[in-house]
Tab-separated table of C-alpha atoms and ligand atoms in Angstrom:
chain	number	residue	atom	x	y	z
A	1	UNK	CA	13.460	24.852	18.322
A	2	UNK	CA	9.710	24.291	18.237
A	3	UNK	CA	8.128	22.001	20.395
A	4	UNK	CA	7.405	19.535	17.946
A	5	UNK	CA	10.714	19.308	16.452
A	6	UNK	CA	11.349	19.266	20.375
A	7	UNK	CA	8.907	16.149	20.836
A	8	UNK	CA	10.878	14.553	18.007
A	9	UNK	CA	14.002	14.754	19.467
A	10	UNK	CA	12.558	12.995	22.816
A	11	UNK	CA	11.208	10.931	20.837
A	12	UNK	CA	14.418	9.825	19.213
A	13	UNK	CA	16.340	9.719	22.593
A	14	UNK	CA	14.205	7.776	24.152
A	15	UNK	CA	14.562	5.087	20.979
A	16	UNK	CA	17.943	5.532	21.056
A	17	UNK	CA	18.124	4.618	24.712
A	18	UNK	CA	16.761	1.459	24.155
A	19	UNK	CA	19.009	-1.516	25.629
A	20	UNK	CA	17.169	-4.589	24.595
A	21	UNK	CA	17.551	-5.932	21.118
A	22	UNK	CA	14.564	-5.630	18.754
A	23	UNK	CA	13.375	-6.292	15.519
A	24	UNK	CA	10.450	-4.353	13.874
A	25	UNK	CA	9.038	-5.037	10.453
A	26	UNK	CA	7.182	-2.007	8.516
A	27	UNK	CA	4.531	-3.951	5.845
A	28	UNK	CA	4.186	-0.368	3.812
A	29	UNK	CA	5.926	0.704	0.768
A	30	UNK	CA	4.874	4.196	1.756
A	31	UNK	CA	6.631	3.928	4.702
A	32	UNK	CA	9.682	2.148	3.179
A	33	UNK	CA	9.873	5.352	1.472
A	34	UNK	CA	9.500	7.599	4.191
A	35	UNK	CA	11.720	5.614	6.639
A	36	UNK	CA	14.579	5.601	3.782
A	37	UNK	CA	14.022	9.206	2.852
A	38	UNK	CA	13.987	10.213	6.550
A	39	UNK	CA	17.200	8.725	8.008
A	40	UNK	CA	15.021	7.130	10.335
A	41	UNK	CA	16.835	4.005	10.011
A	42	UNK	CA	20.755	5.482	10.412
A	43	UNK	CA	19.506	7.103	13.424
A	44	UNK	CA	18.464	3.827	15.080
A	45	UNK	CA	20.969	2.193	17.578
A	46	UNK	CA	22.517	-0.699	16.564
A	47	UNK	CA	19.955	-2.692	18.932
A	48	UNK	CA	16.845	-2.008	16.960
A	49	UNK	CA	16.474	-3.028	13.892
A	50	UNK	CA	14.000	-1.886	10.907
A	51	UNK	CA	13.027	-4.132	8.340
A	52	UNK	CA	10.618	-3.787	5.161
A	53	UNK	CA	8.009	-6.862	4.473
A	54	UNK	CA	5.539	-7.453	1.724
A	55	UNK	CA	4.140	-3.991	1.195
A	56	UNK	CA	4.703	-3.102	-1.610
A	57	UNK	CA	1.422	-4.070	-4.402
A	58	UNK	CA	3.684	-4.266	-7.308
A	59	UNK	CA	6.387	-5.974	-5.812
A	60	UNK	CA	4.673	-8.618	-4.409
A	61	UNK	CA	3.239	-9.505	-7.957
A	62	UNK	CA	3.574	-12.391	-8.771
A	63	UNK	CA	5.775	-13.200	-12.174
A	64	UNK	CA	3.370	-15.320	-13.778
A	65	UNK	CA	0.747	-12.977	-12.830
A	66	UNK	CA	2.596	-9.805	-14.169
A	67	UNK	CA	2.888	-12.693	-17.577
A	68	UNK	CA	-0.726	-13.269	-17.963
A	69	UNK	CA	-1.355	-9.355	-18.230
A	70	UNK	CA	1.123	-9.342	-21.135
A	71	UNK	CA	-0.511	-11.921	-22.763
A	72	UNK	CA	-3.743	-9.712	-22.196
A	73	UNK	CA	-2.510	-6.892	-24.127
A	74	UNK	CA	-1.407	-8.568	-27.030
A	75	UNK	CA	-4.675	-9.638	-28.012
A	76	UNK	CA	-6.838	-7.616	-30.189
A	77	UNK	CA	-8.979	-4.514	-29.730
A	78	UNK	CA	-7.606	-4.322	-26.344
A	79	UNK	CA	-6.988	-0.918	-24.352
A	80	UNK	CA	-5.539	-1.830	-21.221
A	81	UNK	CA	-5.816	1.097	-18.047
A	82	UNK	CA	-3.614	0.997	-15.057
A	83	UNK	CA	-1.729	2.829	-12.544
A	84	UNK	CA	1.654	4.232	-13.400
A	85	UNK	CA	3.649	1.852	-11.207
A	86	UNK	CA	2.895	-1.668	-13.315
A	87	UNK	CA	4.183	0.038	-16.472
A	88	UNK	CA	7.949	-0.866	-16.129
A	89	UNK	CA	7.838	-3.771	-14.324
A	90	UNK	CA	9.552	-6.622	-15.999
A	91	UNK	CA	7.449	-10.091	-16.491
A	92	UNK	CA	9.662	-12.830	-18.116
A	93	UNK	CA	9.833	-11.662	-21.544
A	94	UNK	CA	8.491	-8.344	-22.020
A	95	UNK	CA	7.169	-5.297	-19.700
A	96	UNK	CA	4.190	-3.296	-20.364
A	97	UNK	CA	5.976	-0.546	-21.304
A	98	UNK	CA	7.717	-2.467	-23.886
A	99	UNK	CA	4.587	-3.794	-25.504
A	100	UNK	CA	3.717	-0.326	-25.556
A	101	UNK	CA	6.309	0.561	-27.682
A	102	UNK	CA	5.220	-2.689	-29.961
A	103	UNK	CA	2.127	-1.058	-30.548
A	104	UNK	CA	-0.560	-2.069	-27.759
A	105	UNK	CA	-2.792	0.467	-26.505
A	106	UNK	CA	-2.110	1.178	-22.514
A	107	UNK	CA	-3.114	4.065	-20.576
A	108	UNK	CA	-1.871	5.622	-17.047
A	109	UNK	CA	-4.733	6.466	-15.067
A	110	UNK	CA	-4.722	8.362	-11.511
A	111	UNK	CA	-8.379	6.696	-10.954
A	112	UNK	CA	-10.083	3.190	-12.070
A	113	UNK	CA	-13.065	5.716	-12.645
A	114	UNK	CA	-10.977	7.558	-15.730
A	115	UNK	CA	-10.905	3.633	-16.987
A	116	UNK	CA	-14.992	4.272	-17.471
A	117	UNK	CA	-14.423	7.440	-19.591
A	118	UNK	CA	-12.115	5.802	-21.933
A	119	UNK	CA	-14.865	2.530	-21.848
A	120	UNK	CA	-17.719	5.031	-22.989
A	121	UNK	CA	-15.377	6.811	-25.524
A	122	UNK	CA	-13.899	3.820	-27.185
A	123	UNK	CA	-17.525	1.726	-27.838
A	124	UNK	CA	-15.980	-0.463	-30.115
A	125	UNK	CA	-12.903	-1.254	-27.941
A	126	UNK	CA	-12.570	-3.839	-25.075
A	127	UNK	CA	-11.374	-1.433	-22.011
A	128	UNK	CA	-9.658	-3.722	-19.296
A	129	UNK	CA	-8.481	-1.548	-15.814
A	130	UNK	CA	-5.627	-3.374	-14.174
A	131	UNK	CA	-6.581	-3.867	-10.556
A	132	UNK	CA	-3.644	-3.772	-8.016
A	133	UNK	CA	-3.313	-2.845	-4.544
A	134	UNK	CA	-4.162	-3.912	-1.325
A	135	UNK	CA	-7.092	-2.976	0.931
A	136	UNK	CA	-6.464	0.867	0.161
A	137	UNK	CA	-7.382	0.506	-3.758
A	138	UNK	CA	-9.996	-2.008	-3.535
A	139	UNK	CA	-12.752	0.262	-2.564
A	140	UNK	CA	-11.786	2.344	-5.214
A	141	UNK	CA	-12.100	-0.175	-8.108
A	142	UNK	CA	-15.137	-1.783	-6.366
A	143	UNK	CA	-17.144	1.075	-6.621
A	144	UNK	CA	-15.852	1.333	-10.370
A	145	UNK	CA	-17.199	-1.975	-11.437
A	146	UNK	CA	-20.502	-0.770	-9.593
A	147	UNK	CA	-20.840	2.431	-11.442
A	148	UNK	CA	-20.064	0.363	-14.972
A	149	UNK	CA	-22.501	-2.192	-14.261
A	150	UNK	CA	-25.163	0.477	-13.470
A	151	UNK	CA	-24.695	2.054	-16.846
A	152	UNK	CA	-24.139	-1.009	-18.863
A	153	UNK	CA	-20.817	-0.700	-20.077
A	154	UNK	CA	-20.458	-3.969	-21.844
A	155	UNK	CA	-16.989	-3.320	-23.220
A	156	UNK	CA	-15.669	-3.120	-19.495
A	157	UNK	CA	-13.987	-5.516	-17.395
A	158	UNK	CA	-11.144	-5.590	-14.654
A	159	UNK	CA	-8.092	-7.359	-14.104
A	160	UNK	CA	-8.183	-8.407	-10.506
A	161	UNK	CA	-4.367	-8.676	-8.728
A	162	UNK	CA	-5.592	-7.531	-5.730
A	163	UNK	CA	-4.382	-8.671	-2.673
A	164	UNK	CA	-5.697	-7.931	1.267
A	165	UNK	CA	-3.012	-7.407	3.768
A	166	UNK	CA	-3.573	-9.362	7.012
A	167	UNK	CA	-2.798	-12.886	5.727
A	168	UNK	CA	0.002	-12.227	4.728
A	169	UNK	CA	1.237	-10.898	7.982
A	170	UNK	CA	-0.515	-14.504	9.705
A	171	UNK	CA	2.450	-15.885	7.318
A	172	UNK	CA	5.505	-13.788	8.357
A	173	UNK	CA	4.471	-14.367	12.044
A	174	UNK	CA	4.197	-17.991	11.820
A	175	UNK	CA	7.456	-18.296	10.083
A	176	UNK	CA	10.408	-19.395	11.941
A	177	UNK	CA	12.581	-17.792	9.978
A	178	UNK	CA	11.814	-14.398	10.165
A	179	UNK	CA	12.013	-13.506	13.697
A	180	UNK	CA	10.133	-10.061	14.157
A	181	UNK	CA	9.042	-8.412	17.495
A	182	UNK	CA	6.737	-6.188	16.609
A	183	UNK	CA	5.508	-4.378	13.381
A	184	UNK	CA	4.390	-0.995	12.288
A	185	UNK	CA	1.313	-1.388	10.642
A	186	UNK	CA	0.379	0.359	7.564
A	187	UNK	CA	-1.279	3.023	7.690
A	188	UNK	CA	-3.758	3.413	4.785
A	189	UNK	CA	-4.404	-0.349	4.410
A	190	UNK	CA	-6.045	0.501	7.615
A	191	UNK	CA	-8.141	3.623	7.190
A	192	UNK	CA	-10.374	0.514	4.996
A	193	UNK	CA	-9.789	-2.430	7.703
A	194	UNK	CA	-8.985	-0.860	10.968
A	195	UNK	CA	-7.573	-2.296	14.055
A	196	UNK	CA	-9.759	-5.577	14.411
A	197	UNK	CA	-7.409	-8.023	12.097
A	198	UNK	CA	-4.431	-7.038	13.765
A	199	UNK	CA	-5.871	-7.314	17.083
A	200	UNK	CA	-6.836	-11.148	16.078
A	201	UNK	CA	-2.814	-11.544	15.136
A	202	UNK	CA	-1.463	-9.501	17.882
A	203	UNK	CA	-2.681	-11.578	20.257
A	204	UNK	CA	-2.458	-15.168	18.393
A	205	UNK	CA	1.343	-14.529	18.590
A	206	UNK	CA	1.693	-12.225	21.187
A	207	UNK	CA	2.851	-9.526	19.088
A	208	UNK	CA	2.701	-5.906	19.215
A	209	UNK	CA	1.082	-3.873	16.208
A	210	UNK	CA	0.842	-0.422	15.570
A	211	UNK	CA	-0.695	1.531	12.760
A	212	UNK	CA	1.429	4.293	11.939
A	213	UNK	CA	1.013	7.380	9.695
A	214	UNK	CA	4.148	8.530	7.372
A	215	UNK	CA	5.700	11.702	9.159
A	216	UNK	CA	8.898	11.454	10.422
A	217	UNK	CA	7.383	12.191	14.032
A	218	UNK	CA	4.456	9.283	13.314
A	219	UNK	CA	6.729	6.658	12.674
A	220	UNK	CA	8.988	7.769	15.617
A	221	UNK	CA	5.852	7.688	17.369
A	222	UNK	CA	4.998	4.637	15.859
A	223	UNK	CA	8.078	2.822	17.200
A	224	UNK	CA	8.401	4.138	20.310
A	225	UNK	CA	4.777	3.016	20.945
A	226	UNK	CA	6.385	-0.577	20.106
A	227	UNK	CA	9.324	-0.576	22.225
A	228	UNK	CA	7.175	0.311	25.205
A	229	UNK	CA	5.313	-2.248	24.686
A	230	UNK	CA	7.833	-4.847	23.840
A	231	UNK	CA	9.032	-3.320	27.237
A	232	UNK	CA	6.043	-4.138	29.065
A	233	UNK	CA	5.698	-7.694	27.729
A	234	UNK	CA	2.167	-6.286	25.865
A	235	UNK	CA	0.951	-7.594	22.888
A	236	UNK	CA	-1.391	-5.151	22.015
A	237	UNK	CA	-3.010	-3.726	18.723
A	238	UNK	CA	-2.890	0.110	18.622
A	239	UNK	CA	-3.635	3.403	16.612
A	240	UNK	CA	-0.590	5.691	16.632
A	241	UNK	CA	-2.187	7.571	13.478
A	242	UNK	CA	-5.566	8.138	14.757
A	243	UNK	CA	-6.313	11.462	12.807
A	244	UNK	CA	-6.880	9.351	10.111
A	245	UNK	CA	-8.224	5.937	10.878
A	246	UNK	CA	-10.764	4.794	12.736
A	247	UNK	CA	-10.912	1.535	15.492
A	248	UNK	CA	-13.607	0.182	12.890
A	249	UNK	CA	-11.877	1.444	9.242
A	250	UNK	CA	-14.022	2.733	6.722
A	251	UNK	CA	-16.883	0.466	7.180
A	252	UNK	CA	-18.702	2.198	3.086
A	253	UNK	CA	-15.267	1.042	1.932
A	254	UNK	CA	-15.449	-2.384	3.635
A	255	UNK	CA	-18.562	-2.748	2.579
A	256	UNK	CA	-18.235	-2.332	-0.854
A	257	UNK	CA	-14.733	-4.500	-1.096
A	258	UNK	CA	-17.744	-7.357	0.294
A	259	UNK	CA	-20.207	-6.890	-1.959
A	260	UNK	CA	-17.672	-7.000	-5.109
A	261	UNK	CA	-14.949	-9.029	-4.490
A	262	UNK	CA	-14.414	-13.033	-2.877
A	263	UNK	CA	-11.175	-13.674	-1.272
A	264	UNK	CA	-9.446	-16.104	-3.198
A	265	UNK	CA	-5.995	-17.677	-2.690
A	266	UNK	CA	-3.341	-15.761	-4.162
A	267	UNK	CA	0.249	-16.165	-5.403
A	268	UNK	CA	2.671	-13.635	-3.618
A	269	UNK	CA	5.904	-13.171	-4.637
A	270	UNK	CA	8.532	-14.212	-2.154
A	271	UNK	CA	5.565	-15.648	0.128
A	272	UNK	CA	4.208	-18.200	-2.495
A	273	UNK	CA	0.574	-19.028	-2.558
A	274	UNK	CA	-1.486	-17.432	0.326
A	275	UNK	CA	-4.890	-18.869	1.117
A	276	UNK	CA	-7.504	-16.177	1.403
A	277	UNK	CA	-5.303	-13.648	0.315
A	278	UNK	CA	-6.364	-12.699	-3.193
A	279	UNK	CA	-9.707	-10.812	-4.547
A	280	UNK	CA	-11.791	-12.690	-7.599
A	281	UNK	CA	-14.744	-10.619	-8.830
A	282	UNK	CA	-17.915	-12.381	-7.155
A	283	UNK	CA	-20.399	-14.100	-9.093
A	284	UNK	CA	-22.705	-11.183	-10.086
A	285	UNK	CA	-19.546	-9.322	-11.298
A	286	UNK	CA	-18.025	-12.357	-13.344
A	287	UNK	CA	-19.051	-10.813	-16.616
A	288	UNK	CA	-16.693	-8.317	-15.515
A	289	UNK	CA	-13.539	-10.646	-14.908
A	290	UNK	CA	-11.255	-9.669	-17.402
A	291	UNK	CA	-9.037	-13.200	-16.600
A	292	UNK	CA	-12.722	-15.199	-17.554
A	293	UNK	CA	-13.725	-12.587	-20.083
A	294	UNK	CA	-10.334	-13.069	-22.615
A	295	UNK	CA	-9.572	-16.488	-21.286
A	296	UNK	CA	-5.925	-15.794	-19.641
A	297	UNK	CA	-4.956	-19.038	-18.213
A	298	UNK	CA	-2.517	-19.132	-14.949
A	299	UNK	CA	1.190	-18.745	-15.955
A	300	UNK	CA	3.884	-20.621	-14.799
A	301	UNK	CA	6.181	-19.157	-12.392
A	302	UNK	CA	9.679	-18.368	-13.894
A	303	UNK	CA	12.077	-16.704	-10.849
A	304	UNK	CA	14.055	-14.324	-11.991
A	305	UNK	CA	17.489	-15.207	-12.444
A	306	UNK	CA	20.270	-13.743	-9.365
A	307	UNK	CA	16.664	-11.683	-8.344
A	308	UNK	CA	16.479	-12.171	-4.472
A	309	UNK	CA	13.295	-9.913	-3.714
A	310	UNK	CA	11.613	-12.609	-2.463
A	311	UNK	CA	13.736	-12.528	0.269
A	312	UNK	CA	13.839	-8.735	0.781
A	313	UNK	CA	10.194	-8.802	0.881
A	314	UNK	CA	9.960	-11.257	3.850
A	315	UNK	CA	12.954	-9.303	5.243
A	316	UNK	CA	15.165	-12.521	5.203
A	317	UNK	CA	18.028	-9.873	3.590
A	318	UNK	CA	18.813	-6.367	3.308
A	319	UNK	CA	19.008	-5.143	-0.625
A	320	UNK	CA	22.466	-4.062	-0.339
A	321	UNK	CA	22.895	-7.910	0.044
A	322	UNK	CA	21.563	-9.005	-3.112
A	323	UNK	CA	24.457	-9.581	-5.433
A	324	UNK	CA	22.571	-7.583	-8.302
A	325	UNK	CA	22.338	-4.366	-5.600
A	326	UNK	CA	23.709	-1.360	-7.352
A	327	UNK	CA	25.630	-3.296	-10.037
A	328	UNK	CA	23.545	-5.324	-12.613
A	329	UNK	CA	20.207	-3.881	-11.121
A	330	UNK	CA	19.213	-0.258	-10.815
A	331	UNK	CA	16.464	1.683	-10.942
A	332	UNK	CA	17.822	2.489	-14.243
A	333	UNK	CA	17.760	-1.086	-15.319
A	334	UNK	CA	15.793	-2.838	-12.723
A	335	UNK	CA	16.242	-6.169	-12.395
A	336	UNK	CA	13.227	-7.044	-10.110
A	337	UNK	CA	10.259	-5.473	-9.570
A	338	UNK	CA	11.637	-4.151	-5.938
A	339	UNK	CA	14.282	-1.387	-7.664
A	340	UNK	CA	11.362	-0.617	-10.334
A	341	UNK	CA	8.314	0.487	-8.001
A	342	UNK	CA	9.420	3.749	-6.086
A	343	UNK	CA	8.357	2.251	-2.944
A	344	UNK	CA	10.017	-1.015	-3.538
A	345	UNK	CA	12.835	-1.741	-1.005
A	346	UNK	CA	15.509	-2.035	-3.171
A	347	UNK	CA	14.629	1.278	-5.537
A	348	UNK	CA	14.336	3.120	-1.790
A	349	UNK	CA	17.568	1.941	-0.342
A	350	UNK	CA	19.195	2.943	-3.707
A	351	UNK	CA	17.977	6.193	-3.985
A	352	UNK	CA	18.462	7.039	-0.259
A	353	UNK	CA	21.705	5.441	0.954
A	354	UNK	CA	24.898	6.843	-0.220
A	355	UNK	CA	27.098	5.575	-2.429
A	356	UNK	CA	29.613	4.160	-0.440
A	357	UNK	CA	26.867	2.079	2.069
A	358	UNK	CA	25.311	0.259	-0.685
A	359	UNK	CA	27.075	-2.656	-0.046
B	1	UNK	CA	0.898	2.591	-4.065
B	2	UNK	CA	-1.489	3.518	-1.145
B	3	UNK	CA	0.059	7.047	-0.647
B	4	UNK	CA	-3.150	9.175	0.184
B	5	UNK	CA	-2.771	13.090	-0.123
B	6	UNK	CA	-4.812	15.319	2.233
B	7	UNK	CA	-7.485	17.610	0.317
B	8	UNK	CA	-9.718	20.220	1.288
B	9	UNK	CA	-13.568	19.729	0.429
B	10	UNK	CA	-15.034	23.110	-1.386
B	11	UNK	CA	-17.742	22.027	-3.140
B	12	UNK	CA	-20.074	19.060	-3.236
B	13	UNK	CA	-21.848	18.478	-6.296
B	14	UNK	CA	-24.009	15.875	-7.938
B	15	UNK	CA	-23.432	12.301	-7.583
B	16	UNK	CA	-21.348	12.118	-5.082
B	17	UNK	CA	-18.067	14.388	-6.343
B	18	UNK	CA	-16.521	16.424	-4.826
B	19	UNK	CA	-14.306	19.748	-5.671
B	20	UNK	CA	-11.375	19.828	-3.241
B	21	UNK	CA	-8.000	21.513	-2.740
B	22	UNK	CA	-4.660	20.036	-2.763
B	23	UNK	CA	-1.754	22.497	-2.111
B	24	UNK	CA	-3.509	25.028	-3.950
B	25	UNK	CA	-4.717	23.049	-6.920
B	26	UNK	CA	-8.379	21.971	-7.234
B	27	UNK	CA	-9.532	18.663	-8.630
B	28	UNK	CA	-12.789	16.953	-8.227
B	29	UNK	CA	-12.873	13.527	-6.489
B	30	UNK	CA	-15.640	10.892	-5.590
B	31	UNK	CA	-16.955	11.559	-1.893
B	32	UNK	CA	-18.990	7.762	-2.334
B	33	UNK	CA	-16.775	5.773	0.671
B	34	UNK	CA	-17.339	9.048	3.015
B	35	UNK	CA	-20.959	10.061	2.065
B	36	UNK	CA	-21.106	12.348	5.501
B	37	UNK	CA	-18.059	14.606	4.811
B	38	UNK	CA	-18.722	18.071	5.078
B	39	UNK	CA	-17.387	21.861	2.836
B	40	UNK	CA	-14.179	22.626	4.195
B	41	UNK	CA	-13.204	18.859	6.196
B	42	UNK	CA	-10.487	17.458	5.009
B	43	UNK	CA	-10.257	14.270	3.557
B	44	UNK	CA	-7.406	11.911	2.530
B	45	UNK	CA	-7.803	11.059	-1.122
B	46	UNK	CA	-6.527	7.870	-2.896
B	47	UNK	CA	-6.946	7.074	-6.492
B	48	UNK	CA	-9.538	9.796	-7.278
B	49	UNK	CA	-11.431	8.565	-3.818
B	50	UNK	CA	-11.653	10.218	-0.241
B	51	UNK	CA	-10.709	7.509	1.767
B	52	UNK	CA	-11.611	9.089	4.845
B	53	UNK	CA	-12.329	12.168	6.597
B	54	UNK	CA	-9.214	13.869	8.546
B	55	UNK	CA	-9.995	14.609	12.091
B	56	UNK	CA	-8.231	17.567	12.742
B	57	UNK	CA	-8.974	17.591	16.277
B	58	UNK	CA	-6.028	15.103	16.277
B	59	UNK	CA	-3.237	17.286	15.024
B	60	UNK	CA	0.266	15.872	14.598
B	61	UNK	CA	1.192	18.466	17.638
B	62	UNK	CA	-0.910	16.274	20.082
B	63	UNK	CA	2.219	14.844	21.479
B	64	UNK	CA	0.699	12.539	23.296
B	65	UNK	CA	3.506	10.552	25.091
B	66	UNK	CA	5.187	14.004	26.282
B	67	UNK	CA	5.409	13.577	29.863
B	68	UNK	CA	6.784	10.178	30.063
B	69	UNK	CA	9.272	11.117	27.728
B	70	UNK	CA	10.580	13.619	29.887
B	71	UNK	CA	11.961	10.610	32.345
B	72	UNK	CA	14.921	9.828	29.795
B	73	UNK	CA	16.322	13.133	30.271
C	401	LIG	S1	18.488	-5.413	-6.110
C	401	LIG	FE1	17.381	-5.889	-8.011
C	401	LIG	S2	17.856	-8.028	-8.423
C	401	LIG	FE2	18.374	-7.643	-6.258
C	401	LIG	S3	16.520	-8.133	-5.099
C	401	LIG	FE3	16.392	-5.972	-5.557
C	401	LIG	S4	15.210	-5.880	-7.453
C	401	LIG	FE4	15.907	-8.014	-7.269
């Protein structure tokens, strides 16, 4: 055995020795992925448990948000450019794929700066990128809207969903329902932020963080790190995956969320409106605000009907204990956006947990 | 959504792109939020961006909590 596979195993063991009963929260579809497709949960004794939060871009959407881009795309002279992920989530009525199929113009793009070629190729088109992510992807489209202001590109504009990380978590601390003792922090969220905001939370609510990178031996890592801590009655905010991110984040990357974006409150699925939480484009990049620009009012909010992601995103439930789980909804047929996204909870436990655990 | 891939910087050419390797392929990305990387550092690159430069001085091996470990034998 090699020594790391070694260091794994102790790893493990010592988790496994673990008498006290904990709950740990991960707030990272990536690692909702890698935790299902690991076995990292099975492996945990029945003491400790893992749940997912609100990390997943996509499936925090909110419905009348994922509704007003819709109604974007069925106006006129409209190509719309986003990431993979939104295409088959379903809004009330329609998805984007479907309007697709009906004839509107969307485009998957790996990068919001492939939106700019198709702006400069399509002159007499209105090109709209679909921003969504957290604190990862804002950088990325900030310093998009940058380079098309620089050039002029009048027939450019984003849609701004984006949504920053840390109040969110203020939220799932302060509420009495969800009782967790510590949480593994995500880990690219926080090559942009670094450790500062969850240093502020750890210590409002006496609460351990970790950021955590997406190996099997990381997370391990990861929640060992917590345990001890939880052990030691520490409350501390630390950097398991430190080959990566930095005490201070990417401070270019901060910088240029700042100088493009104003947090705004935002509607989160499941966590309903968060002040602070959202991204508007600022003042000198209004012209740019697709929501201004084509006059997309709010949307109401229509649940889902028998959807409970809302509650798997705060962790409240388990998927397998949504009635829909495996039967009306999957990832197939999604029901919810949490079984369409491939780092949604629901779409992981499906794909990961056999057949016969799946409630 | 924020999976990052690690890449290896080959080239750096005008306005602030980047040539880098992933597994073997090459791609160009924008170097812009890490304007000090360096030919042959690796970054982690996200949405056509490198996010931030890998410090490979901090392997995975580090193993950093090793010895205490060793007391739940
Ligand atoms: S299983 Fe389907 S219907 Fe149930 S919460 Fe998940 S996405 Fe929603």
């Amino acid at each position: 055995m090699s020594e790391i596979s070694d260091y794994q195993q102790q790893l493990l063991h010592a988790i496994q020795t673990e008498k006290a009963s904990v709950t740990l929260m991960e707030v990272c579809g990536t690692h909702t992925m890698a935790i299902a497709k690991s076995g990292i949960r099975e492996l945990l004794p029945p003491n400790i448990k893992l749940l997912s939060g609100p990390g997943c871009p996509v499936c925090v959407t909110s419905q009348g948000d994922i509704d007003a881009v819709i109604e974007l795309v069925r106006q006129k002279d409209i190509i719309l450019v986003t990431f993979g992920d939104m295409m088959r989530v379903p809004g009330t009525y329609s998805s984007l794929q479907e309007e697709r199929s009906q004839g509107a113009d969307i485009r998957i793009a790996y990068s919001p700066l492939d939106a700019l070629r198709v702006a400069r190729e399509n002159a007499d088109k209105e090109i709209v990128f679909l921003g969504i992510g957290f604190e990862t992807t804002a950088p990325a489209i900030a310093v998009t809207l940058e380079q098309a202001r620089s050039e002029g590109l009048g027939n450019f504009s984003v849609f701004s969903l984006h949504k920053v990380v840390p109040p969110a978590l203020e939220l799932i601390f302060s509420d009495p329902d969800i009782n967790v003792d510590g949480l593994i922090c995500p880990g690219h969220v926080s090559v942009v932020i670094g450790v500062e905001p969850y240093e502020i939370l750890a210590q409002k609510h006496r609460k351990p963080c970790v950021i955590t990178g997406f190996e099997t031996l990381d997370i391990l890592e990861g929640i060992y790190m917590l345990l001890k801590q939880i052990k030691q009655g520490d409350a501390q905010a630390e950097i398991q995956y430190r080959r990566v991110v930095k005490r201070e984040g990417n401070l270019v990357a901060r910088q240029s969320i700042e100088k493009v974006f104003k947090p705004v409150a935002a509607r989160w699925r499941g966590l309903g409106v968060i002040p602070d939480s959202g991204l508007a484009l600022r003042e000198e990049f209004e012209h740019m605000d697709a929501r201004l620009k084509f006059n997309i009012p709010e949307m109401e909010e229509i649940p889902i009907k028998g959807c409970a992601c809302g509650e798997v995103l705060t962790g409240k439930i388990s998927p397998p204990e949504c009635l829909l789980f495996g039967r009306a909804c999957t990832p197939l047929k999604p029901v919810g956006p949490c079984m369409v996204s491939h780092e949604g909870s629901c779409a992981a436990y499906y794909r990961y947990t056999p057949a016969k655990g799946r409630g | 959504m924020c999976l990052g891939v690690p890449a290896k910087v080959i080239e750096l050419m005008a306005n602030e792109v980047a040539r880098v390797d992933v597994n073997g392929n090459q791609t160009e990305i924008s170097v812009r939020l890490t304007p000090e990387v360096k030919i042959n550092e690796y970054v982690l690159v996200h949405a056509g961006f490198a996010m931030e430069i890998i410090d490979e001085s901090i392997a995975l091996e580090t193993m950093k909590y090793l010895e205490e470990l060793l007391q739940y034998e």
